[in-house]
Amino acid sequence: MKLIGHYLSPFTRRVGVSLHALGVPFELQFTSTVQTPEKVRMHNPLVRIPALVLDDGEALVESYAILDEIDQMVGPDRALVPPSGRQRRRVMQVTAIALASMDKQQWAFYERRFRPEEKVHQPWIDHNESQSLGGLRRLEELTAHAGSGWVAGTPRLSQADITTAVVVSFIMLIRPELKQQLPHLCRFTDRCEALPAFKSAPMPPSQPGRPGYVQLPG
Ligand SMILES: N[C@@H](CCC(=O)N[C@@H](CS)C(=O)NCC(=O)O)C(=O)O
């Protein structure tokens, strides 16, 4: 299998970490929507990363749908989202909050990244950032409550832990000033980042003196 994308993308990285956590073999094929859009389009008509190309050539898109298929591949006993009941609901909900926090941060980030300076609308950035912060504060409460356990209260690592930690690592790269407000969430993220599955799918380092600026290879 080939994972199309790169690990600065939290959506790609949560798939990479999940594959490593489950021991499913794959190859990361570095592809960027900005630098190599045609290579992305070959696998995803929306020209977004990630895509997962299966061994028979079929390409899957959208991280939630890719992760659902990976859970199907490994079966209900190993799946990162529990198959049913209260634990499934909690894992789905925590994952949804983490992912929505990322979506809103991305909307704010893209406003500055893709619009000419004179067309950037600061109130829209503020609106999205405050929605994202709402989600992050909820995750802060959940990780404070979880202590040394997992964020959704599961007995082992779940998709809620992977998505939360991957999202928080990315957000702290672009908004390091938030760290002070979210101490439990940052500690939880550090704990996850120390796990082999996270280390095997590392986020590219930020350039010194330019937080959030990462030179993509290729
Ligand atoms: N909902 C998508 C989001 C994917 C996404 O936004 N990926 C970003 C990179 S982090 C991307 O491809 N952006 C290019 C664009 O949307 O134009 C998923 O979960 O896979």
Short mmCIF file of C-alpha atoms and ligand atoms in Angstrom, two decimals:
data_model
loop_
_atom_site.label_atom_id
_atom_site.label_comp_id
_atom_site.label_asym_id
_atom_site.label_seq_id
_atom_site.Cartn_x
_atom_site.Cartn_y
_atom_site.Cartn_z
CA MET A 1 0.00 0.00 0.00
CA LYS A 2 1.07 3.56 -0.64
CA LEU A 3 0.15 6.56 1.49
CA ILE A 4 0.04 9.67 -0.68
CA GLY A 5 0.89 12.90 1.15
CA HIS A 6 3.36 14.11 3.76
CA TYR A 7 3.47 14.28 7.55
CA LEU A 8 3.14 18.03 7.88
CA SER A 9 -0.48 17.30 6.94
CA PRO A 10 -2.19 16.16 10.16
CA PHE A 11 -4.81 14.34 8.08
CA THR A 12 -2.07 12.33 6.36
CA ARG A 13 -0.11 11.88 9.56
CA ARG A 14 -3.04 10.41 11.51
CA VAL A 15 -3.32 7.74 8.82
CA GLY A 16 0.46 7.09 8.92
CA VAL A 17 0.53 6.82 12.73
CA SER A 18 -2.52 4.50 12.66
CA LEU A 19 -0.89 2.18 10.10
CA HIS A 20 2.28 2.03 12.20
CA ALA A 21 0.29 1.46 15.42
CA LEU A 22 -1.46 -1.49 13.77
CA GLY A 23 1.69 -2.84 12.12
CA VAL A 24 0.17 -2.61 8.64
CA PRO A 25 3.00 -2.31 6.07
CA PHE A 26 2.92 0.68 3.71
CA GLU A 27 5.16 3.13 1.92
CA LEU A 28 4.83 6.92 2.28
CA GLN A 29 4.94 8.49 -1.17
CA PHE A 30 5.82 12.14 -0.55
CA THR A 31 3.29 14.22 -2.49
CA SER A 32 2.29 17.86 -2.00
CA THR A 33 -0.90 19.58 -3.17
CA VAL A 34 1.13 22.77 -3.70
CA GLN A 35 4.34 21.39 -5.23
CA THR A 36 3.05 18.31 -7.09
CA PRO A 37 -0.75 18.77 -7.51
CA GLU A 38 -0.89 16.57 -10.63
CA LYS A 39 0.53 13.64 -8.67
CA VAL A 40 -2.18 14.15 -6.04
CA ARG A 41 -4.92 14.44 -8.68
CA MET A 42 -3.92 11.01 -10.05
CA HIS A 43 -5.20 9.52 -6.80
CA ASN A 44 -7.75 12.07 -5.54
CA PRO A 45 -10.05 14.09 -7.84
CA LEU A 46 -10.30 16.76 -5.13
CA VAL A 47 -6.50 17.21 -5.13
CA ARG A 48 -6.22 16.77 -1.37
CA ILE A 49 -4.01 14.62 0.78
CA PRO A 50 -4.07 11.95 2.08
CA ALA A 51 -4.97 9.21 -0.35
CA LEU A 52 -4.24 5.54 0.31
CA VAL A 53 -3.49 3.40 -2.75
CA LEU A 54 -4.27 -0.25 -2.10
CA ASP A 55 -2.14 -3.06 -3.55
CA ASP A 56 -4.68 -3.60 -6.36
CA GLY A 57 -4.40 0.10 -7.36
CA GLU A 58 -7.69 1.29 -5.86
CA ALA A 59 -7.26 4.72 -4.25
CA LEU A 60 -9.11 5.69 -1.08
CA VAL A 61 -9.61 9.36 -0.10
CA GLU A 62 -10.64 11.36 3.01
CA SER A 63 -8.85 10.37 6.20
CA TYR A 64 -11.99 9.25 8.07
CA ALA A 65 -12.93 6.87 5.24
CA ILE A 66 -9.35 5.61 4.89
CA LEU A 67 -9.13 4.92 8.64
CA ASP A 68 -12.46 3.14 8.58
CA GLU A 69 -11.14 0.83 5.86
CA ILE A 70 -7.92 0.20 7.81
CA ASP A 71 -10.01 -0.79 10.85
CA GLN A 72 -11.94 -3.18 8.60
CA MET A 73 -8.65 -4.69 7.38
CA VAL A 74 -7.41 -5.51 10.89
CA GLY A 75 -10.79 -6.60 12.26
CA PRO A 76 -12.85 -5.56 15.30
CA ASP A 77 -10.44 -6.87 17.97
CA ARG A 78 -7.59 -4.62 16.80
CA ALA A 79 -9.55 -1.74 15.28
CA LEU A 80 -8.62 1.73 16.56
CA VAL A 81 -12.32 2.62 16.79
CA PRO A 82 -14.17 0.10 19.01
CA PRO A 83 -16.86 -1.75 17.04
CA SER A 84 -19.90 -0.80 19.14
CA GLY A 85 -21.34 0.60 22.33
CA ARG A 86 -20.37 3.45 24.63
CA GLN A 87 -16.65 3.16 23.92
CA ARG A 88 -17.23 3.51 20.18
CA ARG A 89 -19.40 6.59 20.78
CA ARG A 90 -16.78 8.20 23.01
CA VAL A 91 -13.89 7.48 20.64
CA MET A 92 -15.91 8.84 17.70
CA GLN A 93 -16.88 11.98 19.61
CA VAL A 94 -13.40 12.81 20.92
CA THR A 95 -11.95 12.16 17.45
CA ALA A 96 -14.64 14.42 15.97
CA ILE A 97 -13.80 17.26 18.37
CA ALA A 98 -10.07 16.96 17.64
CA LEU A 99 -10.64 16.86 13.89
CA ALA A 100 -13.09 19.78 13.92
CA SER A 101 -10.56 21.79 15.98
CA MET A 102 -8.07 21.06 13.21
CA ASP A 103 -10.54 21.96 10.44
CA LYS A 104 -11.25 25.36 11.99
CA GLN A 105 -7.56 26.05 12.57
CA GLN A 106 -6.95 25.14 8.92
CA TRP A 107 -9.67 27.55 7.74
CA ALA A 108 -7.99 30.34 9.71
CA PHE A 109 -4.52 29.34 8.50
CA TYR A 110 -5.56 29.12 4.84
CA GLU A 111 -7.09 32.62 5.01
CA ARG A 112 -3.59 34.03 5.53
CA ARG A 113 -1.79 31.49 3.39
CA PHE A 114 -3.83 31.68 0.20
CA ARG A 115 -5.36 35.18 0.12
CA PRO A 116 -3.53 38.33 -0.90
CA GLU A 117 -2.79 40.42 2.18
CA GLU A 118 -5.37 43.11 1.34
CA LYS A 119 -8.13 40.48 1.08
CA VAL A 120 -7.44 38.77 4.41
CA HIS A 121 -10.48 39.22 6.68
CA GLN A 122 -9.26 39.21 10.29
CA PRO A 123 -12.74 38.76 11.90
CA TRP A 124 -13.13 35.51 9.93
CA ILE A 125 -9.73 34.31 11.19
CA ASP A 126 -10.71 35.25 14.77
CA HIS A 127 -14.05 33.42 14.42
CA ASN A 128 -12.40 30.19 13.25
CA GLU A 129 -9.62 30.37 15.79
CA SER A 130 -12.09 30.83 18.64
CA GLN A 131 -14.10 27.80 17.46
CA SER A 132 -10.89 25.77 17.31
CA LEU A 133 -9.93 26.93 20.78
CA GLY A 134 -13.35 25.81 22.06
CA GLY A 135 -12.57 22.29 20.84
CA LEU A 136 -9.04 22.36 22.25
CA ARG A 137 -10.34 23.47 25.65
CA ARG A 138 -12.71 20.51 25.68
CA LEU A 139 -9.75 18.22 24.88
CA GLU A 140 -7.81 19.91 27.69
CA GLU A 141 -10.60 18.95 30.14
CA LEU A 142 -10.72 15.40 28.80
CA THR A 143 -6.95 14.88 29.06
CA ALA A 144 -6.92 16.40 32.57
CA HIS A 145 -9.61 13.88 33.53
CA ALA A 146 -7.81 10.99 31.78
CA GLY A 147 -4.61 11.46 33.84
CA SER A 148 -2.18 8.80 32.70
CA GLY A 149 -4.93 6.93 30.79
CA TRP A 150 -6.26 7.38 27.24
CA VAL A 151 -8.31 10.41 26.24
CA ALA A 152 -11.57 8.57 25.50
CA GLY A 153 -11.25 6.26 28.51
CA THR A 154 -10.40 3.18 26.46
CA PRO A 155 -8.16 0.43 27.88
CA ARG A 156 -5.67 0.88 25.00
CA LEU A 157 -4.63 3.42 22.37
CA SER A 158 -7.56 4.41 20.14
CA GLN A 159 -8.14 6.67 17.16
CA ALA A 160 -9.18 9.40 19.62
CA ASP A 161 -5.62 9.43 21.07
CA ILE A 162 -3.93 9.38 17.66
CA THR A 163 -6.05 12.14 16.14
CA THR A 164 -5.89 14.29 19.29
CA ALA A 165 -2.09 14.10 19.55
CA VAL A 166 -1.45 14.56 15.82
CA VAL A 167 -3.78 17.58 15.68
CA VAL A 168 -2.33 19.18 18.81
CA SER A 169 1.26 18.70 17.60
CA PHE A 170 0.40 20.49 14.36
CA ILE A 171 -1.54 23.30 16.02
CA MET A 172 1.27 23.93 18.53
CA LEU A 173 3.67 24.22 15.58
CA ILE A 174 1.65 27.04 14.01
CA ARG A 175 0.28 28.55 17.26
CA PRO A 176 2.91 27.88 19.95
CA GLU A 177 1.41 30.63 22.14
CA LEU A 178 -1.53 28.29 22.92
CA LYS A 179 0.71 25.86 24.86
CA GLN A 180 0.36 27.78 28.13
CA GLN A 181 -3.44 27.50 28.07
CA LEU A 182 -3.49 23.76 27.43
CA PRO A 183 -0.98 22.09 29.78
CA HIS A 184 -2.71 18.71 30.19
CA LEU A 185 -3.36 18.42 26.47
CA CYS A 186 0.29 19.23 25.68
CA ARG A 187 1.54 16.68 28.25
CA PHE A 188 -0.79 14.05 26.80
CA THR A 189 0.49 14.86 23.30
CA ASP A 190 4.13 14.58 24.41
CA ARG A 191 3.33 11.16 25.88
CA CYS A 192 1.79 10.00 22.59
CA GLU A 193 4.62 11.48 20.50
CA ALA A 194 7.06 9.29 22.50
CA LEU A 195 5.31 6.11 21.27
CA PRO A 196 7.04 4.16 18.44
CA ALA A 197 4.04 4.58 16.07
CA PHE A 198 4.29 8.38 16.31
CA LYS A 199 8.08 8.38 16.02
CA SER A 200 7.81 6.29 12.87
CA ALA A 201 5.64 8.99 11.26
CA PRO A 202 7.42 12.16 12.40
CA MET A 203 6.24 15.69 11.69
CA PRO A 204 8.91 17.67 9.78
CA PRO A 205 10.76 20.06 12.12
CA SER A 206 9.89 23.75 12.05
CA GLN A 207 12.60 26.14 10.92
CA PRO A 208 14.38 27.88 13.81
CA GLY A 209 13.05 31.41 14.35
CA ARG A 210 10.07 30.80 12.05
CA PRO A 211 7.48 28.82 14.03
CA GLY A 212 5.11 27.05 11.73
CA TYR A 213 7.28 27.54 8.67
CA VAL A 214 8.38 24.20 7.30
CA GLN A 215 10.30 23.72 4.08
CA LEU A 216 8.75 20.71 2.41
CA PRO A 217 11.15 18.37 0.64
CA GLY A 218 10.77 17.56 -3.05
N1 LIG B 1 -11.23 16.14 5.19
C1 LIG B 1 -9.95 15.85 4.58
C2 LIG B 1 -9.03 17.03 4.77
C3 LIG B 1 -7.75 16.85 3.99
C4 LIG B 1 -7.00 18.16 3.86
O1 LIG B 1 -7.54 19.24 4.10
N2 LIG B 1 -5.74 18.04 3.47
C5 LIG B 1 -4.97 19.25 3.22
C6 LIG B 1 -3.54 19.08 3.62
S1 LIG B 1 -3.41 19.11 5.37
C7 LIG B 1 -5.06 19.51 1.73
O2 LIG B 1 -4.94 18.62 0.93
N3 LIG B 1 -5.28 20.78 1.39
C8 LIG B 1 -5.33 21.24 0.04
C9 LIG B 1 -6.67 21.82 -0.29
O3 LIG B 1 -7.68 21.48 0.35
O4 LIG B 1 -6.70 22.61 -1.22
C10 LIG B 1 -9.38 14.59 5.21
O5 LIG B 1 -9.70 14.31 6.38
O6 LIG B 1 -8.65 13.84 4.55
#
